[in-house]
Tab-separated table of N, CA, C and O in Angstrom:
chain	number	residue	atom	x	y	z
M	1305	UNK	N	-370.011	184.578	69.084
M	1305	UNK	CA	-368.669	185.013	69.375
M	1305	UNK	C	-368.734	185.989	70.537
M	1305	UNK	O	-369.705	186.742	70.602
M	1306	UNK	N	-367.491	186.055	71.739
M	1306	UNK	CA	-367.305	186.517	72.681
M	1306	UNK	C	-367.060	188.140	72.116
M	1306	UNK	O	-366.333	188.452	71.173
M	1307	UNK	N	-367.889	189.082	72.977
M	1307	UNK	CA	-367.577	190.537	72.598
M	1307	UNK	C	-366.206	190.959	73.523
M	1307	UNK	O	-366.225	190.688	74.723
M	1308	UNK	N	-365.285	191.478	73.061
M	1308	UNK	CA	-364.173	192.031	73.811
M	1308	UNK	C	-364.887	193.375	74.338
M	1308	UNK	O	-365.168	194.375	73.677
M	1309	UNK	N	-365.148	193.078	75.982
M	1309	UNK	CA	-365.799	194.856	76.598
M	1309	UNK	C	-364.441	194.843	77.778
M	1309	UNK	O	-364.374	195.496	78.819
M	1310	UNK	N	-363.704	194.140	77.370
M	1310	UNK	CA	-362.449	194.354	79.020
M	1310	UNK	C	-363.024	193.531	80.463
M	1310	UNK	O	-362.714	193.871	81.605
M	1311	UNK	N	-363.867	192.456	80.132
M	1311	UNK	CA	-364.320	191.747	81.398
M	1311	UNK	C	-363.110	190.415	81.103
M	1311	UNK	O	-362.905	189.672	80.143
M	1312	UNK	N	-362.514	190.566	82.378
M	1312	UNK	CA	-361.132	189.430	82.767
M	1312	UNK	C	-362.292	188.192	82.952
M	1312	UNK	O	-363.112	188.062	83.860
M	1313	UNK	N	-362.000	187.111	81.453
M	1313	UNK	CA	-362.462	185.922	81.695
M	1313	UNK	C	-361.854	185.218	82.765
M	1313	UNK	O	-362.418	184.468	83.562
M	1314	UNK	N	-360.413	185.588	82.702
M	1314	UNK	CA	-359.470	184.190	83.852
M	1314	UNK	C	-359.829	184.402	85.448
M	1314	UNK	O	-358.990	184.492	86.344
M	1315	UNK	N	-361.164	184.458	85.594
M	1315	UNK	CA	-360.885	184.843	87.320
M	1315	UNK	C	-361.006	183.256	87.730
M	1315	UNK	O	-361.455	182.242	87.196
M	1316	UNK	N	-360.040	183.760	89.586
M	1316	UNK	CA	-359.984	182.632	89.736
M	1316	UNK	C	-361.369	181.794	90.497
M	1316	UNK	O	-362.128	182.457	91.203
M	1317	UNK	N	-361.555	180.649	90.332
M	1317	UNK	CA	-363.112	180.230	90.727
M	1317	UNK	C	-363.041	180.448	92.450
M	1317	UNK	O	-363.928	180.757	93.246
M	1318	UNK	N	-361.360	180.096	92.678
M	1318	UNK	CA	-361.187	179.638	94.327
M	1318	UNK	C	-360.589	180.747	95.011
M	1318	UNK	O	-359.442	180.495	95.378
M	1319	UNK	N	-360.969	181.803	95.275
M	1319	UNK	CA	-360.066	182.734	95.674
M	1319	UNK	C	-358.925	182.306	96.641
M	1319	UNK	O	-357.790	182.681	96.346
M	1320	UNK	N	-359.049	181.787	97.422
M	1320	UNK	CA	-358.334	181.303	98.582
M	1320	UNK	C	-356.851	180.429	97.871
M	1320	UNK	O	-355.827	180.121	98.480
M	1321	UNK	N	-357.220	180.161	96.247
M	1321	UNK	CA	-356.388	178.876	95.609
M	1321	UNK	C	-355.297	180.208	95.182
M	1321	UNK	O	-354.093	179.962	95.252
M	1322	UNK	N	-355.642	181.299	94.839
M	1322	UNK	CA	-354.925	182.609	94.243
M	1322	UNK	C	-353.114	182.572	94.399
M	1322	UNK	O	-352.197	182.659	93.582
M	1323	UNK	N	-353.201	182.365	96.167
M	1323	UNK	CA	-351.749	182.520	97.055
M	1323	UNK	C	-350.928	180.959	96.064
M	1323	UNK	O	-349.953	181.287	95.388
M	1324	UNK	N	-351.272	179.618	96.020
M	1324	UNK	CA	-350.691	178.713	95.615
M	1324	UNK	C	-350.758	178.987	93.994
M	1324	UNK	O	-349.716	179.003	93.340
M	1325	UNK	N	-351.669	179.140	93.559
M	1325	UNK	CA	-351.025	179.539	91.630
M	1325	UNK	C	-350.223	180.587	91.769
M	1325	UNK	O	-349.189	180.346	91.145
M	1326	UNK	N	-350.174	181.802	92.358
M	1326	UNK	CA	-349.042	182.520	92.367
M	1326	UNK	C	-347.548	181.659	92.453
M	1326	UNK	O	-346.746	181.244	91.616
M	1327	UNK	N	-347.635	181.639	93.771
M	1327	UNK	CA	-346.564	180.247	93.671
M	1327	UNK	C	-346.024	179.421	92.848
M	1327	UNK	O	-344.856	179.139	92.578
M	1328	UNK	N	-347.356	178.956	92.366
M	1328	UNK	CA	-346.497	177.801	91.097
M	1328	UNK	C	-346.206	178.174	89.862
M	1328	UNK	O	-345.565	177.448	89.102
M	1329	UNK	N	-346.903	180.020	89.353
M	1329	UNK	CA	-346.279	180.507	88.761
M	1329	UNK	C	-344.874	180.605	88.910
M	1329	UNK	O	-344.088	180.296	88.014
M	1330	UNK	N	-344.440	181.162	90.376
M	1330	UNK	CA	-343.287	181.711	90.248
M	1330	UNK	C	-342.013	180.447	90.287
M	1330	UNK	O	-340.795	180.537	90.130
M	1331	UNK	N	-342.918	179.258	90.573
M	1331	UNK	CA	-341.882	178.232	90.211
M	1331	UNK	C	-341.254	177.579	89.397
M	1331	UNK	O	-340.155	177.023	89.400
M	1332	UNK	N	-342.365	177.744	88.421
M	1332	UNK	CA	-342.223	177.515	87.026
M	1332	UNK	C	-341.728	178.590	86.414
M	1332	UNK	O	-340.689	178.356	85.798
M	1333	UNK	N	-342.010	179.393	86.383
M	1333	UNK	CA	-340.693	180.367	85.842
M	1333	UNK	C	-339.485	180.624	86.207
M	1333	UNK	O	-338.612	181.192	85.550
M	1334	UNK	N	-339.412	180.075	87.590
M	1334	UNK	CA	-337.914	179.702	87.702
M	1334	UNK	C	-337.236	178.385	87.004
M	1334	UNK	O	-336.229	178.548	86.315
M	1335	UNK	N	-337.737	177.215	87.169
M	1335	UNK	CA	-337.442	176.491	86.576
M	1335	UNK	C	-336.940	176.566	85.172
M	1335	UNK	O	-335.844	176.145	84.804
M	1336	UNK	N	-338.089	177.300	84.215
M	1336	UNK	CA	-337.732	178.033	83.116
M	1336	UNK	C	-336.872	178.928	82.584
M	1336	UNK	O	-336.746	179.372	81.443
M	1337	UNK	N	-336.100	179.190	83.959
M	1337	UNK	CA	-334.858	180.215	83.872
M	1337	UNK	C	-335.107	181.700	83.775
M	1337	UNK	O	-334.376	182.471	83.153
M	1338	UNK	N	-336.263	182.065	84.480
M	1338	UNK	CA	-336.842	183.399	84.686
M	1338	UNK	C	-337.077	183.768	85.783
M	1338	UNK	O	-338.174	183.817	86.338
M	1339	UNK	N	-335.684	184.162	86.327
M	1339	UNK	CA	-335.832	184.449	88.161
M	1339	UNK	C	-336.170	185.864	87.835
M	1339	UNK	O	-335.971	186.547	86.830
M	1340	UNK	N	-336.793	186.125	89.090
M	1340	UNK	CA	-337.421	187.370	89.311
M	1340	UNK	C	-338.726	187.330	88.878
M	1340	UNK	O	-339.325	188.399	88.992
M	1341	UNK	N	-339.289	186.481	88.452
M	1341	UNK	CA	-340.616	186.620	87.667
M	1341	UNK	C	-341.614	187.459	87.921
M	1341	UNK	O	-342.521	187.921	87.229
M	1342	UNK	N	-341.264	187.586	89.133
M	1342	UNK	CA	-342.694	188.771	90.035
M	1342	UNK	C	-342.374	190.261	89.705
M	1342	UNK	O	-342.948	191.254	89.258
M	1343	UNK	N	-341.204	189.900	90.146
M	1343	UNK	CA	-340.274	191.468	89.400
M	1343	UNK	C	-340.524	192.180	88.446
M	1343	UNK	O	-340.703	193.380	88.238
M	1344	UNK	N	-340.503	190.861	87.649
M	1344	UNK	CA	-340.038	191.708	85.984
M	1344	UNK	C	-341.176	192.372	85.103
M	1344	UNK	O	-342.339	192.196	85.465
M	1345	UNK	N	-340.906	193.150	83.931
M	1345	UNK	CA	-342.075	193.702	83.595
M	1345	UNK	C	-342.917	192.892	82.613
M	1345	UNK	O	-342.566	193.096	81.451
M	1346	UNK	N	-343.975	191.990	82.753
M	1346	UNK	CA	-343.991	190.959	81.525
M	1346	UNK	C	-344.329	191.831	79.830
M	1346	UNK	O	-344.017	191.360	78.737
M	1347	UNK	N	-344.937	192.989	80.037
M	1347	UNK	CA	-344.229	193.448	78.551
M	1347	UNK	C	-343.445	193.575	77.848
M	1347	UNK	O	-343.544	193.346	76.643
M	1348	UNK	N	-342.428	193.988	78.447
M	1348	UNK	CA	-341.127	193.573	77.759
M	1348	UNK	C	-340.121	192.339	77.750
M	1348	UNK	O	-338.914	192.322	77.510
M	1349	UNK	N	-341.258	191.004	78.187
M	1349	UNK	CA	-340.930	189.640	77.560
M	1349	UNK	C	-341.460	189.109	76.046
M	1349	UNK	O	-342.497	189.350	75.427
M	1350	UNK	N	-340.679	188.559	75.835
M	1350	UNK	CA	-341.379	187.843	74.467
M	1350	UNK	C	-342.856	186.887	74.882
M	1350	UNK	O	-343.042	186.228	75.905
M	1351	UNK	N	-343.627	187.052	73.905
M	1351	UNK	CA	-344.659	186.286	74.444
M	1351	UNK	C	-344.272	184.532	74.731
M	1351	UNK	O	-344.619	183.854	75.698
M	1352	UNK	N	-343.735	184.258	73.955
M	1352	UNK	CA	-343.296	183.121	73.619
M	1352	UNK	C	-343.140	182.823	75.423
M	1352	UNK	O	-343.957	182.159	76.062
M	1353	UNK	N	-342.131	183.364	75.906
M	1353	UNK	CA	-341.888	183.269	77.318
M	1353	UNK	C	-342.954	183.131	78.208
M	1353	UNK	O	-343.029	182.049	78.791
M	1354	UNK	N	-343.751	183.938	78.432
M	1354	UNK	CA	-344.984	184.329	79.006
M	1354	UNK	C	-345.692	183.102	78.718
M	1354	UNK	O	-346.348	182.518	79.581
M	1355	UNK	N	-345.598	182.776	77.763
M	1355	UNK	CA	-346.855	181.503	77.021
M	1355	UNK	C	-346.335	180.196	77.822
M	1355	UNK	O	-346.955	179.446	78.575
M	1356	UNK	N	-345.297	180.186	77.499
M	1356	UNK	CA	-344.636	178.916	78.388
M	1356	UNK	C	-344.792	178.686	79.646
M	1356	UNK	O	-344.887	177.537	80.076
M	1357	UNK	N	-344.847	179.931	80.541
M	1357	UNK	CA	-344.754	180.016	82.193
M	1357	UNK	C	-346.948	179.660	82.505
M	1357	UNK	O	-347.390	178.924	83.387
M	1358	UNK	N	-347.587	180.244	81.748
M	1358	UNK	CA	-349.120	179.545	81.289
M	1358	UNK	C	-348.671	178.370	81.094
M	1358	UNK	O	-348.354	177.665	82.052
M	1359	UNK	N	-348.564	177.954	79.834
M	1359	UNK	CA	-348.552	176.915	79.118
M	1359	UNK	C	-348.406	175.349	80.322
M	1359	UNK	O	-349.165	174.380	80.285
M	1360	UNK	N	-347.157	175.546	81.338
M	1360	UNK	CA	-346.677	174.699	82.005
M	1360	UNK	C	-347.371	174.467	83.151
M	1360	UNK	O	-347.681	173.344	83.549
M	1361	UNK	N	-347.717	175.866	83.889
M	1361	UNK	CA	-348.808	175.860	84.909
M	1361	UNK	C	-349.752	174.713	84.319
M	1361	UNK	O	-349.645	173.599	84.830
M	1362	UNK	N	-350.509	174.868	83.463
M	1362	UNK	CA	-351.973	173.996	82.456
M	1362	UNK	C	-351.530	173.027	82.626
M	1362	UNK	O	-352.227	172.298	83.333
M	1363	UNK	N	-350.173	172.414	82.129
M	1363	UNK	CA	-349.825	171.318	82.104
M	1363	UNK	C	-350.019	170.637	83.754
M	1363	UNK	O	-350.539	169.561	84.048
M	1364	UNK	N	-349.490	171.536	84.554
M	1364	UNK	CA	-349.322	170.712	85.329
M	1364	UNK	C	-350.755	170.911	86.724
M	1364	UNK	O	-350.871	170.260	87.762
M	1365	UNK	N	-351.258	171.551	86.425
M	1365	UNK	CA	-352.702	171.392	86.782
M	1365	UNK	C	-352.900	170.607	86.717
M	1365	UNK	O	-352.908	169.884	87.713
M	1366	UNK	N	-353.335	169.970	84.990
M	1366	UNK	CA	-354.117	168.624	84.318
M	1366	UNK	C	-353.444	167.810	85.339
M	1366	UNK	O	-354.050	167.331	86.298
M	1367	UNK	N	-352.295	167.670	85.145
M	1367	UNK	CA	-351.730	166.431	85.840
M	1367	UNK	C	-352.137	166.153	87.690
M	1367	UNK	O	-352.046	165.115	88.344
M	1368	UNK	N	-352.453	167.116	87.982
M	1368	UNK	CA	-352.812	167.188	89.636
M	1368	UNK	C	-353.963	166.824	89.890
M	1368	UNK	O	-354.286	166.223	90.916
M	1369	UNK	N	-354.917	167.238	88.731
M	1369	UNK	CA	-356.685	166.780	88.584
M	1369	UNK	C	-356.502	165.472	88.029
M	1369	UNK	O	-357.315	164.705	88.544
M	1370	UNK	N	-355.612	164.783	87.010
M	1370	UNK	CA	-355.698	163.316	87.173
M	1370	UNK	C	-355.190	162.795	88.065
M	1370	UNK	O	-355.583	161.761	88.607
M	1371	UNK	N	-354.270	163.417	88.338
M	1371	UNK	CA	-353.838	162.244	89.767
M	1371	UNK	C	-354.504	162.145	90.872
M	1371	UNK	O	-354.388	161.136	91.568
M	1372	UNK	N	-355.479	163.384	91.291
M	1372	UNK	CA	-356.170	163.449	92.110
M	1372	UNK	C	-357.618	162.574	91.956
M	1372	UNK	O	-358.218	162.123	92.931
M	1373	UNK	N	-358.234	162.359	90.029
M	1373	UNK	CA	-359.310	161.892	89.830
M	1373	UNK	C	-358.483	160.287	90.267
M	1373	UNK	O	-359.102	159.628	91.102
M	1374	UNK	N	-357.291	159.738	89.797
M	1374	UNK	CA	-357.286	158.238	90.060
M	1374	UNK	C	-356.848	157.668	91.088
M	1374	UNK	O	-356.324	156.555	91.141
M	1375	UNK	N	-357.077	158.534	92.097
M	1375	UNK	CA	-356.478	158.584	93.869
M	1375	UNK	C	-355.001	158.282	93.977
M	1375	UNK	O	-354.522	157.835	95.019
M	1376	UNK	N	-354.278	158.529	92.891
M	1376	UNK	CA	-352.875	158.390	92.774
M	1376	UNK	C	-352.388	159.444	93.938
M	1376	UNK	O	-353.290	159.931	94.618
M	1377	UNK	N	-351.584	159.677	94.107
M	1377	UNK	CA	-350.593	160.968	94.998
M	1377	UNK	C	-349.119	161.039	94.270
M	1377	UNK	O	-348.769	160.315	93.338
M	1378	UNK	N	-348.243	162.181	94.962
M	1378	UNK	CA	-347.227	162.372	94.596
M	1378	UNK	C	-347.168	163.489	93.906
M	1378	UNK	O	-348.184	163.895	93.341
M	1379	UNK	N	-346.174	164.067	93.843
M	1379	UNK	CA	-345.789	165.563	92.893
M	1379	UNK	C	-345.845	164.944	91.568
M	1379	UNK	O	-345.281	163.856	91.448
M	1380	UNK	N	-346.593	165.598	90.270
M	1380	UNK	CA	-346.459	165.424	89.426
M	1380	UNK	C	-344.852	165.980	88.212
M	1380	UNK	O	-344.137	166.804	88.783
M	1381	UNK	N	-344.564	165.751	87.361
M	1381	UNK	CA	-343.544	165.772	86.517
M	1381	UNK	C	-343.928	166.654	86.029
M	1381	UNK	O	-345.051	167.153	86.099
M	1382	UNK	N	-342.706	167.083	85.254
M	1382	UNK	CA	-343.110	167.800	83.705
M	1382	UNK	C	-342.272	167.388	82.997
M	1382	UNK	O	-342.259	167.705	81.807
C-alpha cells in the first residue's frame, strides 16, 4: 500500500501537454455548466462536481487514445 507523505502522484508526464488539459478542463466545465471554472474556489464545490469535470476529461482522453490507436480522426463525443 501507497504511503500518503504529500508527493502529487498526478504529475503531468508531458509538460508541454499542461497548457491543452488546462483547456479541456475548462471546457468541460463549461459544458457542465460551471463557468468560471478557473475562478472559482474548488473547495467550496461539491465533490460530486469536481469529480465530474475529472471524470469527463478521462473519458474523453480514452476516447482520443482510441481514436488515435485505430487511425480514426475527428473530435471525439461525450
Amino acid at each position: 500500500m501507497a504511503s500518503n507523505n504529500n508527493n502529487n502522484s498526478n504529475r503531468i508526464v508531458v509538460p508541454a501537454a499542461r497548457q491543452a488539459l488546462d483547456q479541456m478542463k475548462l471546457e468541460i466545465a463549461n459544458e457542465l455548466g460551471l463557468a468560471n471554472y478557473d475562478s472559482l474556489d474548488k473547495g467550496n464545490l461539491p465533490s460530486r462536481q469536481n469529480g465530474y469535470v475529472g471524470g469527463y476529461m478521462t473519458k474523453r482522453l480514452v476516447e482520443m487514445a482510441q481514436q488515435s490507436m485505430s487511425g480514426g480522426g475527428g473530435t471525439p463525443t461525450l
